Coordinates of C-alpha atoms in Angstrom, one line a residue:
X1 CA 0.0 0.0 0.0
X2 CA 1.6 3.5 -0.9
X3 CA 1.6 5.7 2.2
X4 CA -0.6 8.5 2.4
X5 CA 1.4 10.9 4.3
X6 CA 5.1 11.5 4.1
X7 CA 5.5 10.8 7.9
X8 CA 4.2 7.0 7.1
X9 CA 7.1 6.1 5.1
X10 CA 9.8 3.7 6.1
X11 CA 13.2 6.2 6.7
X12 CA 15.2 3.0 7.9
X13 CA 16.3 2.2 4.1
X14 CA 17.4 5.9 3.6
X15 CA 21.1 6.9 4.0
X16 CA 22.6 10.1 4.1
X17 CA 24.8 11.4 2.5
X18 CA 23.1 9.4 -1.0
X19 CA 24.7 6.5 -2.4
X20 CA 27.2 7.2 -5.2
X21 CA 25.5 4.9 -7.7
X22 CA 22.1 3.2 -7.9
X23 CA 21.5 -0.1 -9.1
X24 CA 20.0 -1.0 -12.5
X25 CA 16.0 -0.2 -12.7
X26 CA 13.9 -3.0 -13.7
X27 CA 14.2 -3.0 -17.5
X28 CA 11.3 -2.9 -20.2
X29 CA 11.6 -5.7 -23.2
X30 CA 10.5 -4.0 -26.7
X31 CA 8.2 -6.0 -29.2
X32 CA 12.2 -7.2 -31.0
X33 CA 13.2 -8.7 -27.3
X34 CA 15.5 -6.1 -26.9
X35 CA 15.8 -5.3 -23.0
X36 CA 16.5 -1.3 -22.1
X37 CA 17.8 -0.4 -19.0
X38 CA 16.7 3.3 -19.3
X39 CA 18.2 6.4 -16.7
X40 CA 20.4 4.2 -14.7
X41 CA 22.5 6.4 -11.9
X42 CA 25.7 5.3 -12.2
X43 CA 27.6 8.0 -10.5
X44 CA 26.6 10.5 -7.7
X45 CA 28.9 13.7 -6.8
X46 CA 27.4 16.0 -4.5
X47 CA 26.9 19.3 -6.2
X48 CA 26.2 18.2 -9.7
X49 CA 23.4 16.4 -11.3
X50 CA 23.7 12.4 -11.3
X51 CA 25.5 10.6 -14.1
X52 CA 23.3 8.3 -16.4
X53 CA 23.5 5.8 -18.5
X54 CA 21.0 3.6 -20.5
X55 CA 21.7 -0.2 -21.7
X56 CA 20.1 -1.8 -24.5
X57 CA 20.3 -5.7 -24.5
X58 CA 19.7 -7.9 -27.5
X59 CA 17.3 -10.4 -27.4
X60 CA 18.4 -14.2 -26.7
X61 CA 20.8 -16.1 -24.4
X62 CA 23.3 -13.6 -22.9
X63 CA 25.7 -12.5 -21.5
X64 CA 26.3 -10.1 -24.1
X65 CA 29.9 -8.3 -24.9
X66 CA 28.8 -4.8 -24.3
X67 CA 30.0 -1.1 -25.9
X68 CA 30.1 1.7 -24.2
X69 CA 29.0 4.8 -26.3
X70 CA 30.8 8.2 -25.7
X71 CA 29.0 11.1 -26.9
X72 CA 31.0 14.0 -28.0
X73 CA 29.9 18.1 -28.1
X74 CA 33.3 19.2 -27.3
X75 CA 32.8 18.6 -23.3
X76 CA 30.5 21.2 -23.4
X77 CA 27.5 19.8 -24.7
X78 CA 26.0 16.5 -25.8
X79 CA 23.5 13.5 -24.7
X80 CA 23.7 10.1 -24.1
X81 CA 20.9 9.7 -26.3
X82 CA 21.6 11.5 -29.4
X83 CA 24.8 10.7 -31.3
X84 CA 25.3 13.3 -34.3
X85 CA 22.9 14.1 -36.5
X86 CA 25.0 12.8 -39.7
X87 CA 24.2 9.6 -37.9
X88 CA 20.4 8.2 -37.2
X89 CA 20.6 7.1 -33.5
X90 CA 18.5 3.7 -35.2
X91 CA 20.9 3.5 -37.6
X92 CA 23.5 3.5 -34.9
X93 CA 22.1 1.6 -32.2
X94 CA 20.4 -1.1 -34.4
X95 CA 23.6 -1.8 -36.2
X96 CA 25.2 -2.7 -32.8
X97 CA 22.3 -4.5 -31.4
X98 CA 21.9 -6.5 -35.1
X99 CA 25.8 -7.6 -34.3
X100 CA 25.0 -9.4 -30.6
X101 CA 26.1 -6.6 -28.9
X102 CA 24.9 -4.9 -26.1
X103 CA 25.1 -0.7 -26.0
X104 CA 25.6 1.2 -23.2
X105 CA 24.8 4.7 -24.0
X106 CA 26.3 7.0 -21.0
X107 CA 26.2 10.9 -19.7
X108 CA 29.3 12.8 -18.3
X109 CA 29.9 15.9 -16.5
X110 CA 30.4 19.1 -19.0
X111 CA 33.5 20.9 -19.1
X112 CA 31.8 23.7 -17.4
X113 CA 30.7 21.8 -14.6
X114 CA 33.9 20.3 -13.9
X115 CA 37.3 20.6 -15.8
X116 CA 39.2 17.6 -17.0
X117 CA 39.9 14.7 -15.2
X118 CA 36.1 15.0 -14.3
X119 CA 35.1 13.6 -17.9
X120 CA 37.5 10.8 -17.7
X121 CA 36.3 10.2 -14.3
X122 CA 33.1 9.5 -15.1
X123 CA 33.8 7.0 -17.9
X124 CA 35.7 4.9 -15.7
X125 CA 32.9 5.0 -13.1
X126 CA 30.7 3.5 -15.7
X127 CA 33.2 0.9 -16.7
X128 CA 33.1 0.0 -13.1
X129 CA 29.2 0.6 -12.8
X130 CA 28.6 -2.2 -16.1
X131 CA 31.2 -4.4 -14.8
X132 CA 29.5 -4.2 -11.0
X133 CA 26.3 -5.7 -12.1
X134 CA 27.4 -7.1 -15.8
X135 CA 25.2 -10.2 -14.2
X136 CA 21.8 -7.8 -14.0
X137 CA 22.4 -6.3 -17.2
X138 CA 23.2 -9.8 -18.7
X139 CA 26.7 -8.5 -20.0
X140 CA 29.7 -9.9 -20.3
X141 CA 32.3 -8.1 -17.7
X142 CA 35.3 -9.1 -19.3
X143 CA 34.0 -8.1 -23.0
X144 CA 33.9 -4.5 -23.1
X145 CA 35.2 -1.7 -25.3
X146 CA 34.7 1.7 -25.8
X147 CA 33.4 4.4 -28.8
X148 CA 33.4 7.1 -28.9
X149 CA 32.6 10.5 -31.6
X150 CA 34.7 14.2 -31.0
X151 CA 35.1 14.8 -27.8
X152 CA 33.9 11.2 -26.8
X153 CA 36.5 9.9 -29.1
X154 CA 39.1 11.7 -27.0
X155 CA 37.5 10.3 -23.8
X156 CA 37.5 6.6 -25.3
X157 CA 40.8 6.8 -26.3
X158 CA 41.5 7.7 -23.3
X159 CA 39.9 5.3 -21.5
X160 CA 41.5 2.9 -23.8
X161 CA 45.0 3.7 -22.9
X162 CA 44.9 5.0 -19.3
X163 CA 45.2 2.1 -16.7
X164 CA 47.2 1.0 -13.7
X165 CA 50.6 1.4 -14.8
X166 CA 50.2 4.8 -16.7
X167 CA 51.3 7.7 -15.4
X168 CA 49.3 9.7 -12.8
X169 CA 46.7 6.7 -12.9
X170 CA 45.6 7.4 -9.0
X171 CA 44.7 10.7 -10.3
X172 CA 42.8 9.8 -13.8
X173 CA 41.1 6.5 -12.6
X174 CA 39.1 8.5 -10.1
X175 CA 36.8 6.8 -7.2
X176 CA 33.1 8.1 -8.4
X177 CA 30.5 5.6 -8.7
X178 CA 31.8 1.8 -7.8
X179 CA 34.7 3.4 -6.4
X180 CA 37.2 0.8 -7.5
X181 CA 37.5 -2.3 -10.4
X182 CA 39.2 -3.0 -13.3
X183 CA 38.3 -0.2 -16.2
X184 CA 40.1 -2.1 -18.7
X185 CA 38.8 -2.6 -22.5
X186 CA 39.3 -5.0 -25.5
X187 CA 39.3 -2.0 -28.2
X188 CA 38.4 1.6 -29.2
X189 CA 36.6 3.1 -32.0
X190 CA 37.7 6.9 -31.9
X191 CA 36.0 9.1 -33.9
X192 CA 37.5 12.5 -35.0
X193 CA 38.8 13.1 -31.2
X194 CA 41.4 14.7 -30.2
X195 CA 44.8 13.0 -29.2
X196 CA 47.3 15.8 -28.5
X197 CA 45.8 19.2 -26.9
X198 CA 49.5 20.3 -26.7
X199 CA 49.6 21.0 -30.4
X200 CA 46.4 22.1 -30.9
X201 CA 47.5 25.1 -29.0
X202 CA 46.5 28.3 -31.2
X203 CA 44.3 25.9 -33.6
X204 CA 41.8 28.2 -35.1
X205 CA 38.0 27.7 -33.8
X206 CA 35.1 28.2 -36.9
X207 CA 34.0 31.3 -36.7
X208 CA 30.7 31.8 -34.6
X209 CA 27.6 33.9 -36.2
X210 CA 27.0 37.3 -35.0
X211 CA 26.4 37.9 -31.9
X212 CA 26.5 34.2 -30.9
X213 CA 28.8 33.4 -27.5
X214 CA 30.5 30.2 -27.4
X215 CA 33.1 29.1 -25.1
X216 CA 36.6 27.9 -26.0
X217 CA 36.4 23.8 -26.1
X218 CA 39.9 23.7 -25.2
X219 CA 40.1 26.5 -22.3
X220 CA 36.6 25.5 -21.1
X221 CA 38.1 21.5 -20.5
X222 CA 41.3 22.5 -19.4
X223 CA 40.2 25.4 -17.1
X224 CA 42.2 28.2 -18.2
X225 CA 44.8 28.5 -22.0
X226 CA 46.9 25.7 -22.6
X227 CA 49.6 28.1 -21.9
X228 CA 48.7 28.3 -18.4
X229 CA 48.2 24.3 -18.0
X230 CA 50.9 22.5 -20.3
X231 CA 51.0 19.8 -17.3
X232 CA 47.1 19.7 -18.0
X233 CA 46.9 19.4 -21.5
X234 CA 49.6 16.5 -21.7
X235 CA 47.6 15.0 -19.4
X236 CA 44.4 15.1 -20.9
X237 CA 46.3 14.1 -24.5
X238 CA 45.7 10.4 -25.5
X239 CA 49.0 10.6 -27.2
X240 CA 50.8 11.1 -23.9
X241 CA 50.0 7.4 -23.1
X242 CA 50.3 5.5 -26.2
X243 CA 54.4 4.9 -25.1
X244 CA 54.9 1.8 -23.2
X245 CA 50.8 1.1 -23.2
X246 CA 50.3 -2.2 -24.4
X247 CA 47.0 -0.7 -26.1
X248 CA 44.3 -2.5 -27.0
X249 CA 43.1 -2.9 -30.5
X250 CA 42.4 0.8 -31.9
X251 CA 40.3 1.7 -35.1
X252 CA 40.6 5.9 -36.0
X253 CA 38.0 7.1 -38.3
X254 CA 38.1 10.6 -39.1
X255 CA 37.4 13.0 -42.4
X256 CA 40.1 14.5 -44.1
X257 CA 38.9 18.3 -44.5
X258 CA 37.8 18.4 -40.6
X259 CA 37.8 22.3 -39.8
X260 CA 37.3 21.6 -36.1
X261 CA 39.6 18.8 -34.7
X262 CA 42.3 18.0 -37.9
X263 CA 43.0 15.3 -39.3
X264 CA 46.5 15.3 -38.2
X265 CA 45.2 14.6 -34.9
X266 CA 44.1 10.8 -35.8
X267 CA 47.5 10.8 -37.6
X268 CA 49.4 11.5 -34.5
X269 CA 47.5 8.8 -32.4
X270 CA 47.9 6.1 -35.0
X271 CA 52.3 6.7 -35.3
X272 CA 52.0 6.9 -31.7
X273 CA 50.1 3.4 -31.4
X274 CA 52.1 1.8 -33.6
X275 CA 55.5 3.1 -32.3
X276 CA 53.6 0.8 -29.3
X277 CA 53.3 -2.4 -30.7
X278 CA 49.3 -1.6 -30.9
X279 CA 47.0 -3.1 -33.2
X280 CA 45.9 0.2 -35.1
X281 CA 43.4 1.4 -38.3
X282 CA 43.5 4.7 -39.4
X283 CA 40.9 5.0 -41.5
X284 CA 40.4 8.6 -43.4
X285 CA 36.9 9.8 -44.6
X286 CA 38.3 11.3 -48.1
X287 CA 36.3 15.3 -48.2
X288 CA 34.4 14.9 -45.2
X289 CA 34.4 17.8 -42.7
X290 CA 33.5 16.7 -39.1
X291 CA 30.9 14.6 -37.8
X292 CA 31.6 13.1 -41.2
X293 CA 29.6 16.0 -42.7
X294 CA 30.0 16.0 -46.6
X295 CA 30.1 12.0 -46.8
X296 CA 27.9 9.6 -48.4
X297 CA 29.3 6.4 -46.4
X298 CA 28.1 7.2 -43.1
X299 CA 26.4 3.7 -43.0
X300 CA 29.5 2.0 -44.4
X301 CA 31.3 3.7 -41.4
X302 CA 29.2 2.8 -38.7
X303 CA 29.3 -0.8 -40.3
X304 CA 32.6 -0.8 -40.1
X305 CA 33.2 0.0 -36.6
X306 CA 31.0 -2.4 -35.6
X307 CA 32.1 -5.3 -37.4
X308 CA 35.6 -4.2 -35.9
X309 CA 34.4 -3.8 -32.3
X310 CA 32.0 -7.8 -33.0
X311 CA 35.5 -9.2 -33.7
X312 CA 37.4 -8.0 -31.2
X313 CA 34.8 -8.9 -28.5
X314 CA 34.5 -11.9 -29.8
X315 CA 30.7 -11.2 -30.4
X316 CA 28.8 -14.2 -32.2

């Protein structure tokens, strides 16, 4: 029976301060079988508004190796829900689901709410979240990667490359969420992110429309210039911990007239892999600008990167 006043409900089950993650909610199955896991809290900081993430399951016998969707919006901006609009979210998400994959489709703190590590933080914490209760979700813990577009590429190359033995790892790992776990992954799909903030220094931003305010990407992660936080932007470069990495499997997709984040920048990450030993596919998008804008392959791109991610998860 739902109480009728406040003063009737049970406080024993209440904690304070809140819990920094919630478990799964009960998931709805869709008329295909696929199970969603929609809203999940995966992360709690005091201050700031919870971290979510929402899971789509195919239908049959799990578990399921599972890929973790980055959005991008240069840190600023950006939902879980909505990647680009060169790319139809059905296009996107059926592709993966068609594959026997699962998708995990996840929120981060803004650049503006918190400067970087916060970002990085908060991918990790969902690595630990999905890994936490992989048996709920009907996942496969130890069959995860990562994908990521602009700004999410950056953070899922970075998520592929930072670990244990990197340096400053106590500081990137971060303890939000399931405050500790493995946040390993099996392979990347970085899309047009940045890998090397350091030499995007003085990169010219497109010009914004009268009138129209928009924050430096670059400043607004960082904090302050790149000049004032050369420490900071290594850190926050991919390229920084390609050396010495053992990286996982890496596939770089990015357009060759990009305005916004160069080419150059894939081209950087890939030398930098395979000066590594890495497993890595740079694969240029000949005239498109970014978000792939000017291309007419956008569904044999997202194609690609899944069959890439199905075969290095093993998916079947």
């Amino acid at each position: 029976m739902t109480p009728s006043h406040p003063a009737e409900l049970d406080l024993a089950d209440m904690t304070w301060p809140p819990p920094p993650y919630q478990p799964p909610v009960p998931p709805v199955t869709d008329a295909h079988g696929v199970r969603r896991f929609d809203g999940v809290t995966y992360a709690t900081t005091p201050g700031y508004r919870p971290r979510l993430l929402d899971v789509q399951v195919p239908s049959g016998e799990g578990p399921f190796p599972a890929v973790v969707w980055i959005h991008g919006g240069g840190w600023l901006d950006g939902d879980r829900r909505y990647p680009p609009p060169t790319v139809p979210a059905a296009l996107l998400h059926g592709s993966v689901l068609a594959a026997g994959l699962a998708l995990v489709s996840i929120d981060y703190r803004h650049s503006l709410e918190a400067p970087f590590p916060a970002q990085l933080h908060d991918v990790k914490a969902a690595i630990r979240y999905v890994r936490r209760f992989a048996d709920v979700l009907g996942v496969d813990p130890d069959r995860l990667a990562v994908w990521g577009e602009s700004a999410g590429g950056h953070l899922a190359a970075l998520a592929g490359l930072v670990g244990p033995g990197s340096e400053d790892a106590e500081a990137l790992e971060g303890t939000h969420g399931v405050g500790a776990g493995e946040t390993g992954v099996r392979a990347v799909v970085d899309w047009y992110g940045v890998s090397d903030l350091v030499a995007l220094a003085g990169h010219p931003l497109p010009g914004m429309p009268a009138g129209v305010e928009f924050p430096d990407p670059y400043e607004a992660l960082l904090g302050g210039a790149e000049a004032e936080r050369p420490a900071l932007a290594r850190a926050a470069s991919p390229v920084t911990y390609a050396k010495g990495s053992n990286p996982p499997p890496f596939l770089l997709v990015h357009g060759t007239r990009d305005g916004l984040v160069p080419f150059s920048q894939s081209e950087a990450l890939a030398e930098a892999l395979a000066g590594a030993g890495g497993d890595v596919t740079l694969r240029p998008v000949e005239g498109a600008d970014h978000i792939f804008l000017g291309s007419p392959d956008i569904p044999e791109i997202v194609s690609e990167s899944v069959a890439f991610l199905a075969r290095h998860l093993d998916a079947g």
